[in-house]
mmCIF file of C-alpha atoms in Angstrom:
data_model
loop_
_atom_site.group_PDB
_atom_site.id
_atom_site.type_symbol
_atom_site.label_atom_id
_atom_site.label_comp_id
_atom_site.label_asym_id
_atom_site.label_seq_id
_atom_site.Cartn_x
_atom_site.Cartn_y
_atom_site.Cartn_z
ATOM 1 C CA MET A 285 -193.963 -207.607 87.773
ATOM 2 C CA LYS A 286 -190.511 -207.304 86.753
ATOM 3 C CA THR A 287 -189.330 -203.948 86.489
ATOM 4 C CA ALA A 288 -186.724 -204.655 83.237
ATOM 5 C CA GLY A 289 -186.567 -206.852 80.105
ATOM 6 C CA ASN A 290 -190.310 -205.582 79.334
ATOM 7 C CA THR A 291 -192.171 -204.999 76.412
ATOM 8 C CA ILE A 292 -194.583 -202.147 77.805
ATOM 9 C CA LEU A 293 -197.480 -200.648 75.907
ATOM 10 C CA ILE A 294 -198.483 -197.444 77.722
ATOM 11 C CA THR A 295 -201.929 -194.993 76.657
ATOM 12 C CA GLY A 296 -202.048 -191.375 77.408
ATOM 13 C CA GLY A 297 -198.112 -191.714 76.931
ATOM 14 C CA GLY A 298 -198.007 -188.213 75.084
ATOM 15 C CA SER A 299 -198.018 -186.067 78.372
ATOM 16 C CA GLY A 300 -198.202 -185.917 82.345
ATOM 17 C CA ILE A 301 -197.857 -189.360 84.137
ATOM 18 C CA GLY A 302 -197.732 -191.379 81.155
ATOM 19 C CA ARG A 303 -194.898 -189.704 79.843
ATOM 20 C CA GLU A 304 -193.082 -189.857 82.778
ATOM 21 C CA LEU A 305 -193.728 -193.868 83.516
ATOM 22 C CA ALA A 306 -192.910 -194.507 80.027
ATOM 23 C CA ALA A 307 -188.821 -192.440 80.356
ATOM 24 C CA ARG A 308 -188.455 -194.172 83.710
ATOM 25 C CA PHE A 309 -189.302 -197.851 82.325
ATOM 26 C CA HIS A 310 -187.299 -197.284 79.460
ATOM 27 C CA ALA A 311 -184.689 -196.156 81.403
ATOM 28 C CA LEU A 312 -184.395 -199.346 83.254
ATOM 29 C CA GLY A 313 -184.090 -201.234 80.083
ATOM 30 C CA ASN A 314 -187.280 -201.800 78.986
ATOM 31 C CA THR A 315 -188.898 -201.445 75.087
ATOM 32 C CA VAL A 316 -191.737 -198.596 75.977
ATOM 33 C CA ILE A 317 -194.292 -198.167 73.146
ATOM 34 C CA VAL A 318 -196.446 -195.143 73.658
ATOM 35 C CA ALA A 319 -199.960 -194.753 72.250
ATOM 36 C CA GLY A 320 -202.184 -191.236 72.223
ATOM 37 C CA ARG A 321 -204.006 -189.522 69.911
ATOM 38 C CA ARG A 322 -201.464 -186.849 69.130
ATOM 39 C CA LYS A 323 -198.642 -187.870 67.095
ATOM 40 C CA GLU A 324 -196.343 -184.487 67.672
ATOM 41 C CA VAL A 325 -196.472 -185.445 71.477
ATOM 42 C CA LEU A 326 -195.762 -188.652 71.572
ATOM 43 C CA GLU A 327 -192.813 -187.854 69.342
ATOM 44 C CA GLN A 328 -191.639 -185.419 71.818
ATOM 45 C CA THR A 329 -191.753 -188.499 74.511
ATOM 46 C CA ILE A 330 -189.901 -190.750 72.049
ATOM 47 C CA ALA A 331 -187.087 -188.149 70.898
ATOM 48 C CA GLY A 332 -183.670 -189.249 71.509
ATOM 49 C CA ARG A 333 -184.776 -192.577 73.298
ATOM 50 C CA GLU A 334 -183.371 -195.622 71.389
ATOM 51 C CA GLY A 335 -186.299 -198.519 72.068
ATOM 52 C CA MET A 336 -189.439 -196.184 72.560
ATOM 53 C CA LEU A 337 -191.666 -196.145 70.315
ATOM 54 C CA ALA A 338 -195.426 -194.331 69.583
ATOM 55 C CA ILE A 339 -198.199 -195.441 67.673
ATOM 56 C CA THR A 340 -201.506 -193.448 67.392
ATOM 57 C CA LEU A 341 -204.381 -194.791 68.803
ATOM 58 C CA ASP A 342 -207.713 -193.516 69.699
ATOM 59 C CA MET A 343 -209.210 -194.850 72.930
ATOM 60 C CA GLU A 344 -213.192 -194.001 71.947
ATOM 61 C CA ASP A 345 -213.113 -196.320 68.961
ATOM 62 C CA PRO A 346 -213.321 -199.941 69.456
ATOM 63 C CA GLU A 347 -212.205 -200.852 65.621
ATOM 64 C CA ALA A 348 -209.228 -198.686 66.216
ATOM 65 C CA ILE A 349 -208.292 -200.653 69.455
ATOM 66 C CA THR A 350 -209.103 -203.974 67.961
ATOM 67 C CA ALA A 351 -206.821 -203.385 64.677
ATOM 68 C CA CYS A 352 -204.200 -201.789 66.496
ATOM 69 C CA ALA A 353 -203.860 -204.427 69.613
ATOM 70 C CA GLY A 354 -203.778 -206.767 66.177
ATOM 71 C CA GLN A 355 -200.699 -204.779 64.687
ATOM 72 C CA LEU A 356 -199.041 -204.788 67.931
ATOM 73 C CA LEU A 357 -199.006 -208.662 68.204
ATOM 74 C CA ALA A 358 -197.816 -208.866 64.930
ATOM 75 C CA ASP A 359 -195.059 -206.312 65.431
ATOM 76 C CA TYR A 360 -193.872 -206.888 69.090
ATOM 77 C CA PRO A 361 -194.858 -210.475 70.129
ATOM 78 C CA SER A 362 -192.731 -210.011 72.954
ATOM 79 C CA LEU A 363 -195.523 -207.280 74.491
ATOM 80 C CA ASN A 364 -196.351 -208.178 78.024
ATOM 81 C CA VAL A 365 -197.269 -205.162 80.015
ATOM 82 C CA LEU A 366 -200.175 -202.880 79.592
ATOM 83 C CA ILE A 367 -200.722 -199.866 81.527
ATOM 84 C CA ASN A 368 -203.811 -198.325 80.909
ATOM 85 C CA ASN A 369 -203.170 -194.710 81.838
ATOM 86 C CA ALA A 370 -205.081 -192.668 79.021
ATOM 87 C CA GLY A 371 -207.840 -190.467 80.876
ATOM 88 C CA ILE A 372 -209.924 -187.421 80.653
ATOM 89 C CA MET A 373 -211.350 -185.180 83.343
ATOM 90 C CA ARG A 374 -214.282 -182.887 82.366
ATOM 91 C CA ARG A 375 -216.437 -180.526 84.935
ATOM 92 C CA GLU A 376 -219.658 -181.117 84.546
ATOM 93 C CA ASP A 377 -223.294 -178.892 86.338
ATOM 94 C CA LEU A 378 -225.365 -181.593 87.261
ATOM 95 C CA THR A 379 -228.244 -178.915 88.553
ATOM 96 C CA ARG A 380 -229.427 -178.201 85.029
ATOM 97 C CA THR A 381 -230.146 -180.255 82.145
ATOM 98 C CA ARG A 382 -227.267 -180.624 79.791
ATOM 99 C CA ASP A 383 -225.433 -181.992 76.869
ATOM 100 C CA LEU A 384 -223.917 -185.523 78.250
ATOM 101 C CA HIS A 385 -221.109 -185.423 75.530
ATOM 102 C CA ASN A 386 -218.262 -185.000 77.923
ATOM 103 C CA ALA A 387 -220.371 -187.421 80.343
ATOM 104 C CA GLU A 388 -220.153 -189.909 77.945
ATOM 105 C CA LYS A 389 -216.607 -189.578 76.456
ATOM 106 C CA THR A 390 -215.427 -189.495 80.116
ATOM 107 C CA ILE A 391 -216.917 -193.195 79.951
ATOM 108 C CA VAL A 392 -215.572 -194.392 77.066
ATOM 109 C CA THR A 393 -212.252 -193.039 77.055
ATOM 110 C CA ASN A 394 -211.851 -193.916 81.000
ATOM 111 C CA LEU A 395 -213.706 -196.734 81.404
ATOM 112 C CA LEU A 396 -214.296 -198.730 78.263
ATOM 113 C CA GLY A 397 -211.108 -197.947 76.638
ATOM 114 C CA PRO A 398 -209.139 -200.005 79.210
ATOM 115 C CA ILE A 399 -211.393 -202.892 79.098
ATOM 116 C CA ARG A 400 -211.877 -203.099 75.387
ATOM 117 C CA LEU A 401 -207.692 -202.686 75.046
ATOM 118 C CA THR A 402 -207.144 -205.349 78.088
ATOM 119 C CA ASN A 403 -209.819 -207.550 76.133
ATOM 120 C CA ALA A 404 -208.141 -207.225 72.773
ATOM 121 C CA LEU A 405 -204.258 -208.492 74.447
ATOM 122 C CA ILE A 406 -205.538 -211.103 77.459
ATOM 123 C CA ASP A 407 -205.148 -214.177 75.268
ATOM 124 C CA HIS A 408 -201.880 -213.071 74.303
ATOM 125 C CA PHE A 409 -200.759 -212.008 77.824
ATOM 126 C CA ALA A 410 -202.129 -215.169 79.801
ATOM 127 C CA ARG A 411 -199.642 -217.352 77.342
ATOM 128 C CA GLN A 412 -196.568 -214.345 78.053
ATOM 129 C CA PRO A 413 -194.718 -214.956 81.353
ATOM 130 C CA ASP A 414 -194.116 -212.117 83.328
ATOM 131 C CA ALA A 415 -197.076 -210.628 82.263
ATOM 132 C CA ALA A 416 -199.097 -207.689 83.652
ATOM 133 C CA VAL A 417 -201.685 -205.101 83.444
ATOM 134 C CA VAL A 418 -201.798 -201.842 85.071
ATOM 135 C CA ASN A 419 -204.855 -199.790 85.224
ATOM 136 C CA VAL A 420 -204.349 -196.022 86.389
ATOM 137 C CA THR A 421 -207.159 -195.046 88.555
ATOM 138 C CA SER A 422 -207.144 -191.984 91.312
ATOM 139 C CA GLY A 423 -207.304 -191.129 94.514
ATOM 140 C CA LEU A 424 -210.732 -189.611 93.263
ATOM 141 C CA ALA A 425 -212.306 -193.137 92.932
ATOM 142 C CA PHE A 426 -212.457 -193.632 96.700
ATOM 143 C CA VAL A 427 -213.307 -190.175 97.484
ATOM 144 C CA PRO A 428 -215.562 -188.229 94.723
ATOM 145 C CA LEU A 429 -214.812 -184.450 93.670
ATOM 146 C CA SER A 430 -218.191 -183.336 92.931
ATOM 147 C CA GLY A 431 -217.474 -181.218 90.241
ATOM 148 C CA THR A 432 -215.856 -183.617 88.124
ATOM 149 C CA PRO A 433 -218.758 -186.571 88.417
ATOM 150 C CA THR A 434 -218.168 -188.668 85.622
ATOM 151 C CA TYR A 435 -214.517 -188.820 85.690
ATOM 152 C CA CYS A 436 -214.987 -189.955 89.525
ATOM 153 C CA ALA A 437 -217.114 -192.471 88.905
ATOM 154 C CA SER A 438 -215.349 -193.597 85.818
ATOM 155 C CA LYS A 439 -212.106 -194.308 88.309
ATOM 156 C CA ALA A 440 -214.299 -195.537 90.762
ATOM 157 C CA ALA A 441 -215.812 -198.215 88.126
ATOM 158 C CA LEU A 442 -212.193 -199.215 87.126
ATOM 159 C CA HIS A 443 -211.285 -199.896 90.528
ATOM 160 C CA SER A 444 -213.573 -202.095 91.273
ATOM 161 C CA TYR A 445 -213.448 -204.018 87.239
ATOM 162 C CA THR A 446 -209.346 -203.873 88.493
ATOM 163 C CA LEU A 447 -210.357 -206.037 91.737
ATOM 164 C CA SER A 448 -212.483 -208.710 88.879
ATOM 165 C CA LEU A 449 -209.682 -208.666 86.701
ATOM 166 C CA ARG A 450 -207.150 -209.614 88.942
ATOM 167 C CA GLU A 451 -209.135 -212.294 90.695
ATOM 168 C CA GLN A 452 -209.636 -214.012 87.617
ATOM 169 C CA LEU A 453 -206.302 -213.607 86.016
ATOM 170 C CA LYS A 454 -204.901 -214.914 89.457
ATOM 171 C CA GLY A 455 -201.694 -217.305 88.276
ATOM 172 C CA LYS A 456 -201.611 -216.333 84.910
ATOM 173 C CA VAL A 457 -201.211 -211.955 84.440
ATOM 174 C CA GLU A 458 -200.679 -209.870 87.359
ATOM 175 C CA VAL A 459 -203.039 -206.727 87.828
ATOM 176 C CA ILE A 460 -201.841 -203.589 89.803
ATOM 177 C CA GLU A 461 -203.713 -200.714 90.248
ATOM 178 C CA LEU A 462 -202.004 -197.264 90.442
ATOM 179 C CA ALA A 463 -204.314 -194.760 92.275
ATOM 180 C CA PRO A 464 -202.349 -191.391 92.062
ATOM 181 C CA PRO A 465 -203.352 -188.018 94.243
ATOM 182 C CA GLY A 466 -203.877 -184.682 92.753
ATOM 183 C CA VAL A 467 -200.716 -184.365 90.773
ATOM 184 C CA ARG A 468 -199.172 -181.350 89.070
ATOM 185 C CA THR A 469 -200.635 -182.362 85.279
ATOM 186 C CA GLU A 470 -202.222 -180.736 82.666
ATOM 187 C CA LEU A 471 -205.525 -183.596 83.272
ATOM 188 C CA GLU A 472 -207.278 -180.118 83.896
ATOM 189 C CA PRO A 473 -206.226 -177.075 82.273
ATOM 190 C CA GLY A 474 -204.253 -174.953 85.020
ATOM 191 C CA GLN A 475 -203.713 -178.366 87.416
ATOM 192 C CA SER A 476 -199.688 -178.135 87.036
ATOM 193 C CA ASN A 477 -199.621 -174.954 88.615
ATOM 194 C CA ARG A 478 -202.436 -176.206 91.862
ATOM 195 C CA GLU A 479 -202.046 -175.509 95.076
ATOM 196 C CA GLY A 480 -201.701 -178.882 97.504
ATOM 197 C CA PHE A 481 -201.150 -181.070 94.782
ATOM 198 C CA MET A 482 -198.461 -183.112 94.063
ATOM 199 C CA ALA A 483 -195.578 -182.366 92.221
ATOM 200 C CA LEU A 484 -194.661 -184.773 89.465
ATOM 201 C CA ASP A 485 -191.509 -185.614 89.437
ATOM 202 C CA GLU A 486 -192.034 -186.740 93.019
ATOM 203 C CA PHE A 487 -194.952 -188.583 92.226
ATOM 204 C CA ILE A 488 -192.845 -190.406 89.732
ATOM 205 C CA GLU A 489 -189.984 -191.307 92.094
ATOM 206 C CA GLU A 490 -192.258 -192.420 94.834
ATOM 207 C CA THR A 491 -194.284 -194.779 92.483
ATOM 208 C CA MET A 492 -191.321 -196.218 91.287
ATOM 209 C CA THR A 493 -190.044 -197.079 93.953
ATOM 210 C CA LEU A 494 -193.144 -199.086 94.836
ATOM 211 C CA PHE A 495 -193.057 -200.790 90.985
ATOM 212 C CA GLY A 496 -189.596 -201.734 92.568
ATOM 213 C CA GLU A 497 -190.817 -203.613 95.642
ATOM 214 C CA LYS A 498 -190.576 -207.344 95.556
ATOM 215 C CA PRO A 499 -193.703 -208.370 95.282
ATOM 216 C CA THR A 500 -195.085 -205.729 93.590
ATOM 217 C CA PRO A 501 -197.753 -204.368 95.340
ATOM 218 C CA ALA A 502 -201.340 -204.973 94.391
ATOM 219 C CA GLU A 503 -202.282 -201.343 94.674
ATOM 220 C CA ILE A 504 -199.476 -198.719 94.045
ATOM 221 C CA LEU A 505 -200.146 -195.663 96.768
ATOM 222 C CA VAL A 506 -197.811 -193.005 97.224
ATOM 223 C CA GLN A 507 -198.271 -191.807 100.728
ATOM 224 C CA GLN A 508 -200.178 -188.401 100.043
ATOM 225 C CA VAL A 509 -203.418 -190.606 98.458
ATOM 226 C CA GLY A 510 -203.683 -192.924 101.476
ATOM 227 C CA PHE A 511 -205.665 -190.006 102.930
ATOM 228 C CA LEU A 512 -208.268 -190.449 100.092
ATOM 229 C CA ARG A 513 -207.717 -194.361 99.746
ATOM 230 C CA TRP A 514 -208.753 -194.656 103.229
ATOM 231 C CA ALA A 515 -210.927 -191.864 103.757
ATOM 232 C CA GLU A 516 -213.994 -194.341 104.862
ATOM 233 C CA ARG A 517 -211.994 -196.950 106.475
ATOM 234 C CA ASN A 518 -210.523 -194.887 108.832
ATOM 235 C CA GLY A 519 -213.596 -192.506 109.492
ATOM 236 C CA HIS A 520 -212.922 -189.403 108.034
ATOM 237 C CA PHE A 521 -214.757 -189.648 104.840
ATOM 238 C CA ASP A 522 -217.107 -186.661 105.485
ATOM 239 C CA GLN A 523 -214.014 -184.601 106.151
ATOM 240 C CA ALA A 524 -212.051 -185.721 102.794
ATOM 241 C CA ILE A 525 -215.419 -185.145 100.800
ATOM 242 C CA GLU A 526 -215.193 -181.120 101.736
ATOM 243 C CA ILE A 527 -211.401 -181.000 101.506
ATOM 244 C CA VAL A 528 -211.539 -182.410 97.873
ATOM 245 C CA ALA A 529 -214.973 -180.044 96.840
ATOM 246 C CA ALA A 530 -212.103 -177.320 97.657
ATOM 247 C CA HIS A 531 -210.439 -178.167 95.183
#
């Protein structure tokens, strides 16, 4: 993936990892479009940055995704990179019957949202030079945190989907997976101050260095996530489950 001269759409661009990726890619000379539900935080992301734009998009609404994609392609025909970053995490108690609203919302946002948006753009991307799709998964796709089971399942599913997407689009569209460790953002309330989590600026710095490698790695993995990504292969999966559960 080239790191300059792109037109990039980043979902979940109003905060956290999405906001910082937007700033860094914009600084490299890309046109960046950030998408999310809350207009006010998107406006904060783009404030003072010429060539960065904001659009509101509800990733739970399939009709909104289709309409938004059509408008984007009409307004920005040079669009060639999609970063599927939007996601939510909710705690769930599986020991009793419960309302499944949060579980269903998580699957729709974290899995169906990226599938739908990629689908809406893929014909265009297949005709674009230097096109790329970046799916943001998680280290928890490989070692789940039991307190957030549907989040972990959605990221594991997105990892698997990304593998198939990469194989089918080989030679047409570059497909990259970005799997963060626990990062100090507000994905969960209080997470931005949590012990043992990676500082956001350090994560972004290492991530952008990896994006700059030639060729770009198929998986963008900062050093800290390796413990989770390779837990099963390296024989410490049970230990990793216990460590993750402590958080």
